[in-house]
GROMACS .gro file of C-alpha atoms in nm:
model
  247
    1UNK     CA    1   3.746  -0.094  18.344
    2UNK     CA    2   4.120  -0.066  18.305
    3UNK     CA    3   4.315   0.000  18.607
    4UNK     CA    4   4.688   0.118  18.655
    5UNK     CA    5   4.761  -0.239  18.755
    6UNK     CA    6   4.651  -0.361  18.408
    7UNK     CA    7   4.906  -0.131  18.232
    8UNK     CA    8   5.056  -0.152  17.972
    9UNK     CA    9   4.734  -0.263  17.830
   10UNK     CA   10   4.721  -0.383  17.457
   11UNK     CA   11   4.422  -0.460  17.250
   12UNK     CA   12   4.493  -0.666  16.944
   13UNK     CA   13   4.117  -0.760  16.869
   14UNK     CA   14   4.195  -1.138  16.859
   15UNK     CA   15   3.854  -1.281  16.834
   16UNK     CA   16   3.598  -1.034  17.002
   17UNK     CA   17   3.538  -0.683  17.124
   18UNK     CA   18   3.502  -0.754  17.502
   19UNK     CA   19   3.460  -0.433  17.691
   20UNK     CA   20   3.441  -0.211  17.376
   21UNK     CA   21   3.121  -0.032  17.258
   22UNK     CA   22   3.033   0.056  16.914
   23UNK     CA   23   2.793   0.328  16.766
   24UNK     CA   24   2.672   0.301  16.409
   25UNK     CA   25   2.446   0.587  16.270
   26UNK     CA   26   2.386   0.560  15.899
   27UNK     CA   27   2.140   0.589  15.627
   28UNK     CA   28   2.286   0.270  15.496
   29UNK     CA   29   2.190  -0.073  15.655
   30UNK     CA   30   2.533  -0.190  15.539
   31UNK     CA   31   2.763   0.041  15.716
   32UNK     CA   32   2.931  -0.138  16.006
   33UNK     CA   33   3.218  -0.202  16.237
   34UNK     CA   34   3.347  -0.554  16.219
   35UNK     CA   35   3.628  -0.778  16.288
   36UNK     CA   36   3.842  -0.850  15.978
   37UNK     CA   37   4.062  -1.154  15.946
   38UNK     CA   38   4.211  -1.111  15.599
   39UNK     CA   39   4.596  -1.115  15.623
   40UNK     CA   40   4.625  -0.801  15.397
   41UNK     CA   41   4.404  -0.605  15.642
   42UNK     CA   42   4.578  -0.701  15.965
   43UNK     CA   43   4.881  -0.517  16.116
   44UNK     CA   44   5.001  -0.793  16.334
   45UNK     CA   45   4.822  -1.120  16.458
   46UNK     CA   46   4.499  -1.244  16.304
   47UNK     CA   47   4.236  -0.984  16.352
   48UNK     CA   48   4.187  -0.602  16.285
   49UNK     CA   49   3.893  -0.371  16.311
   50UNK     CA   50   3.729  -0.281  16.000
   51UNK     CA   51   3.506   0.063  15.953
   52UNK     CA   52   3.285   0.048  15.649
   53UNK     CA   53   3.064   0.329  15.543
   54UNK     CA   54   2.894   0.163  15.233
   55UNK     CA   55   2.695   0.418  15.039
   56UNK     CA   56   2.683   0.679  15.334
   57UNK     CA   57   2.966   0.910  15.320
   58UNK     CA   58   2.891   1.070  15.661
   59UNK     CA   59   2.819   0.748  15.834
   60UNK     CA   60   2.893   0.805  16.210
   61UNK     CA   61   3.094   0.510  16.312
   62UNK     CA   62   3.260   0.510  16.667
   63UNK     CA   63   3.462   0.235  16.837
   64UNK     CA   64   3.466   0.313  17.207
   65UNK     CA   65   3.737   0.167  17.442
   66UNK     CA   66   3.684   0.037  17.777
   67UNK     CA   67   3.687   0.301  18.066
   68UNK     CA   68   4.059   0.395  18.143
   69UNK     CA   69   4.058   0.468  18.540
   70UNK     CA   70   4.408   0.619  18.594
   71UNK     CA   71   4.483   0.989  18.557
   72UNK     CA   72   4.616   1.050  18.205
   73UNK     CA   73   4.934   1.241  18.313
   74UNK     CA   74   5.229   1.052  18.220
   75UNK     CA   75   5.051   0.819  17.991
   76UNK     CA   76   5.025   0.759  17.616
   77UNK     CA   77   4.816   0.585  17.362
   78UNK     CA   78   4.946   0.409  17.055
   79UNK     CA   79   4.755   0.252  16.775
   80UNK     CA   80   4.778   0.134  16.396
   81UNK     CA   81   4.568   0.254  16.098
   82UNK     CA   82   4.550   0.207  15.743
   83UNK     CA   83   4.279   0.308  15.486
   84UNK     CA   84   4.252   0.483  15.159
   85UNK     CA   85   4.361   0.811  15.006
   86UNK     CA   86   4.248   1.125  15.208
   87UNK     CA   87   4.081   0.916  15.497
   88UNK     CA   88   4.114   1.031  15.843
   89UNK     CA   89   4.056   0.919  16.201
   90UNK     CA   90   3.933   1.117  16.491
   91UNK     CA   91   4.078   1.034  16.836
   92UNK     CA   92   3.806   1.151  17.068
   93UNK     CA   93   3.688   1.092  17.427
   94UNK     CA   94   3.358   1.048  17.604
   95UNK     CA   95   3.286   1.181  17.952
   96UNK     CA   96   3.214   0.928  18.235
   97UNK     CA   97   2.828   0.957  18.172
   98UNK     CA   98   2.871   0.913  17.803
   99UNK     CA   99   2.697   1.231  17.718
  100UNK     CA  100   2.963   1.461  17.588
  101UNK     CA  101   3.219   1.363  17.311
  102UNK     CA  102   3.511   1.589  17.286
  103UNK     CA  103   3.758   1.550  16.993
  104UNK     CA  104   4.127   1.523  17.094
  105UNK     CA  105   4.290   1.532  16.739
  106UNK     CA  106   4.242   1.415  16.387
  107UNK     CA  107   4.506   1.207  16.197
  108UNK     CA  108   4.566   1.128  15.834
  109UNK     CA  109   4.513   0.740  15.767
  110UNK     CA  110   4.806   0.609  15.548
  111UNK     CA  111   4.762   0.346  15.275
  112UNK     CA  112   4.964   0.097  15.447
  113UNK     CA  113   4.980   0.046  15.838
  114UNK     CA  114   5.152   0.307  16.038
  115UNK     CA  115   5.157   0.379  16.401
  116UNK     CA  116   5.024   0.694  16.587
  117UNK     CA  117   5.147   0.798  16.923
  118UNK     CA  118   4.956   1.046  17.137
  119UNK     CA  119   5.106   1.160  17.474
  120UNK     CA  120   4.890   1.285  17.762
  121UNK     CA  121   5.161   1.472  17.972
  122UNK     CA  122   5.010   1.726  18.189
  123UNK     CA  123   4.646   1.588  18.158
  124UNK     CA  124   4.515   1.496  18.514
  125UNK     CA  125   4.167   1.373  18.421
  126UNK     CA  126   4.093   0.997  18.458
  127UNK     CA  127   3.802   0.771  18.394
  128UNK     CA  128   3.818   0.830  18.011
  129UNK     CA  129   3.664   0.646  17.730
  130UNK     CA  130   3.847   0.689  17.407
  131UNK     CA  131   3.663   0.683  17.062
  132UNK     CA  132   3.794   0.607  16.728
  133UNK     CA  133   3.594   0.773  16.481
  134UNK     CA  134   3.680   0.729  16.087
  135UNK     CA  135   3.634   1.019  15.838
  136UNK     CA  136   3.585   0.859  15.494
  137UNK     CA  137   3.725   1.005  15.174
  138UNK     CA  138   3.435   0.841  14.949
  139UNK     CA  139   3.147   0.609  14.967
  140UNK     CA  140   3.196   0.239  14.985
  141UNK     CA  141   3.523   0.290  15.188
  142UNK     CA  142   3.704   0.127  15.441
  143UNK     CA  143   3.942   0.224  15.743
  144UNK     CA  144   4.124  -0.034  15.944
  145UNK     CA  145   4.253  -0.014  16.319
  146UNK     CA  146   4.472  -0.269  16.498
  147UNK     CA  147   4.680  -0.312  16.815
  148UNK     CA  148   4.579  -0.022  17.053
  149UNK     CA  149   4.821   0.018  17.348
  150UNK     CA  150   4.787   0.225  17.657
  151UNK     CA  151   5.090   0.262  17.859
  152UNK     CA  152   5.337   0.504  18.058
  153UNK     CA  153   5.546   0.748  17.857
  154UNK     CA  154   5.878   0.563  17.863
  155UNK     CA  155   6.207   0.735  17.975
  156UNK     CA  156   6.445   0.526  17.752
  157UNK     CA  157   6.454   0.412  17.398
  158UNK     CA  158   6.210   0.133  17.293
  159UNK     CA  159   6.241  -0.084  16.980
  160UNK     CA  160   5.883  -0.163  16.828
  161UNK     CA  161   5.853  -0.418  16.517
  162UNK     CA  162   5.591  -0.375  16.269
  163UNK     CA  163   5.558  -0.756  16.251
  164UNK     CA  164   5.735  -1.055  16.447
  165UNK     CA  165   5.688  -1.309  16.158
  166UNK     CA  166   5.688  -1.320  15.789
  167UNK     CA  167   5.531  -1.597  15.595
  168UNK     CA  168   5.639  -1.590  15.218
  169UNK     CA  169   5.412  -1.862  15.127
  170UNK     CA  170   5.479  -2.132  14.850
  171UNK     CA  171   5.743  -2.036  14.596
  172UNK     CA  172   5.893  -2.200  14.289
  173UNK     CA  173   6.249  -2.287  14.286
  174UNK     CA  174   6.463  -1.997  14.224
  175UNK     CA  175   6.160  -1.755  14.258
  176UNK     CA  176   6.227  -1.433  14.474
  177UNK     CA  177   5.992  -1.305  14.736
  178UNK     CA  178   6.030  -0.983  14.944
  179UNK     CA  179   5.862  -0.836  15.240
  180UNK     CA  180   5.927  -0.567  15.484
  181UNK     CA  181   6.006  -0.524  15.870
  182UNK     CA  182   5.969  -0.178  16.002
  183UNK     CA  183   6.163  -0.109  16.343
  184UNK     CA  184   6.047   0.218  16.519
  185UNK     CA  185   6.182   0.393  16.837
  186UNK     CA  186   5.863   0.430  17.039
  187UNK     CA  187   6.044   0.551  17.349
  188UNK     CA  188   6.259   0.848  17.443
  189UNK     CA  189   6.612   0.919  17.349
  190UNK     CA  190   6.798   0.768  17.046
  191UNK     CA  191   6.773   0.410  16.969
  192UNK     CA  192   7.112   0.289  16.826
  193UNK     CA  193   7.102  -0.021  16.596
  194UNK     CA  194   7.446  -0.163  16.604
  195UNK     CA  195   7.385  -0.473  16.379
  196UNK     CA  196   7.134  -0.667  16.169
  197UNK     CA  197   7.202  -1.027  16.089
  198UNK     CA  198   7.029  -1.332  15.944
  199UNK     CA  199   7.060  -1.647  16.151
  200UNK     CA  200   6.966  -2.012  16.125
  201UNK     CA  201   7.051  -2.333  15.906
  202UNK     CA  202   6.866  -2.171  15.600
  203UNK     CA  203   7.014  -1.822  15.658
  204UNK     CA  204   7.205  -1.839  15.305
  205UNK     CA  205   6.860  -1.848  15.127
  206UNK     CA  206   6.768  -1.504  15.283
  207UNK     CA  207   6.907  -1.145  15.243
  208UNK     CA  208   6.825  -0.811  15.387
  209UNK     CA  209   6.860  -0.460  15.280
  210UNK     CA  210   6.803  -0.104  15.397
  211UNK     CA  211   6.804   0.234  15.223
  212UNK     CA  212   7.179   0.327  15.205
  213UNK     CA  213   7.083   0.678  15.331
  214UNK     CA  214   6.884   0.537  15.617
  215UNK     CA  215   7.013   0.613  15.979
  216UNK     CA  216   7.085   0.357  16.234
  217UNK     CA  217   7.037   0.611  16.498
  218UNK     CA  218   6.652   0.639  16.556
  219UNK     CA  219   6.502   0.962  16.732
  220UNK     CA  220   6.188   0.905  16.896
  221UNK     CA  221   5.919   0.799  16.644
  222UNK     CA  222   6.171   0.745  16.380
  223UNK     CA  223   6.177   0.412  16.181
  224UNK     CA  224   6.416   0.206  15.990
  225UNK     CA  225   6.254  -0.009  15.697
  226UNK     CA  226   6.429  -0.348  15.629
  227UNK     CA  227   6.354  -0.544  15.335
  228UNK     CA  228   6.391  -0.914  15.367
  229UNK     CA  229   6.415  -1.144  15.045
  230UNK     CA  230   6.402  -1.525  15.017
  231UNK     CA  231   6.507  -1.729  14.732
  232UNK     CA  232   6.632  -2.103  14.691
  233UNK     CA  233   6.742  -2.338  14.441
  234UNK     CA  234   6.658  -2.632  14.662
  235UNK     CA  235   6.305  -2.722  14.753
  236UNK     CA  236   6.177  -2.779  15.120
  237UNK     CA  237   6.080  -2.551  15.405
  238UNK     CA  238   6.288  -2.257  15.478
  239UNK     CA  239   6.323  -2.065  15.805
  240UNK     CA  240   6.559  -1.806  15.946
  241UNK     CA  241   6.572  -1.543  16.205
  242UNK     CA  242   6.632  -1.162  16.150
  243UNK     CA  243   6.820  -1.045  16.452
  244UNK     CA  244   6.831  -0.669  16.510
  245UNK     CA  245   7.078  -0.571  16.788
  246UNK     CA  246   7.029  -0.234  16.956
  247UNK     CA  247   7.145  -0.055  17.266
   0.00000   0.00000   0.00000
């Protein structure tokens, strides 16, 4: 069980599925729900959930969260997904006896990781078990889920970063590598970004850019994508800090 005293509660699936349940109903012996540790399939950290339907387009795969005891009013659920074109994920809930499944909503699954936020203002029931159920676009298809958070609906802006570390790997002298950091306002009200800086002894080897039309004032659920590049004419380990200042 997850109690009010445990909140905010986050599940990043680092190493196990303790407290979670799975249902796999398929005509294929290879359809499954597993932990995936490939860096390309993880939103942040080292592990994500992988749903795979093998040759069964209508495979019923359900990942069921631990029982959430608090009344839902004033709380929200956040989670990250990615998959293939036209894939979807159903957010549903089981009743306390696990004999009635009710769909809450269906969400498109993007090609790259994006966060979904579901608020439960006005919902007074508690003792809920949420289920994540992928809807596949084709056979031999994958959907990924990572970083599930259950928390109070905030009253102020909150900055959330898509990643907290970027590893550019090994580069040749003069080679340029780039990656992205997305900052999202997951709270209430406007998040004003006042400055973006690169700090550290190797800061000169790094650069950042944003879309010239991008706003630095992020309304709830709005995001700013920051592209970070690295290149050096001198060998050795390079590191710097991307500092984003907001209100």
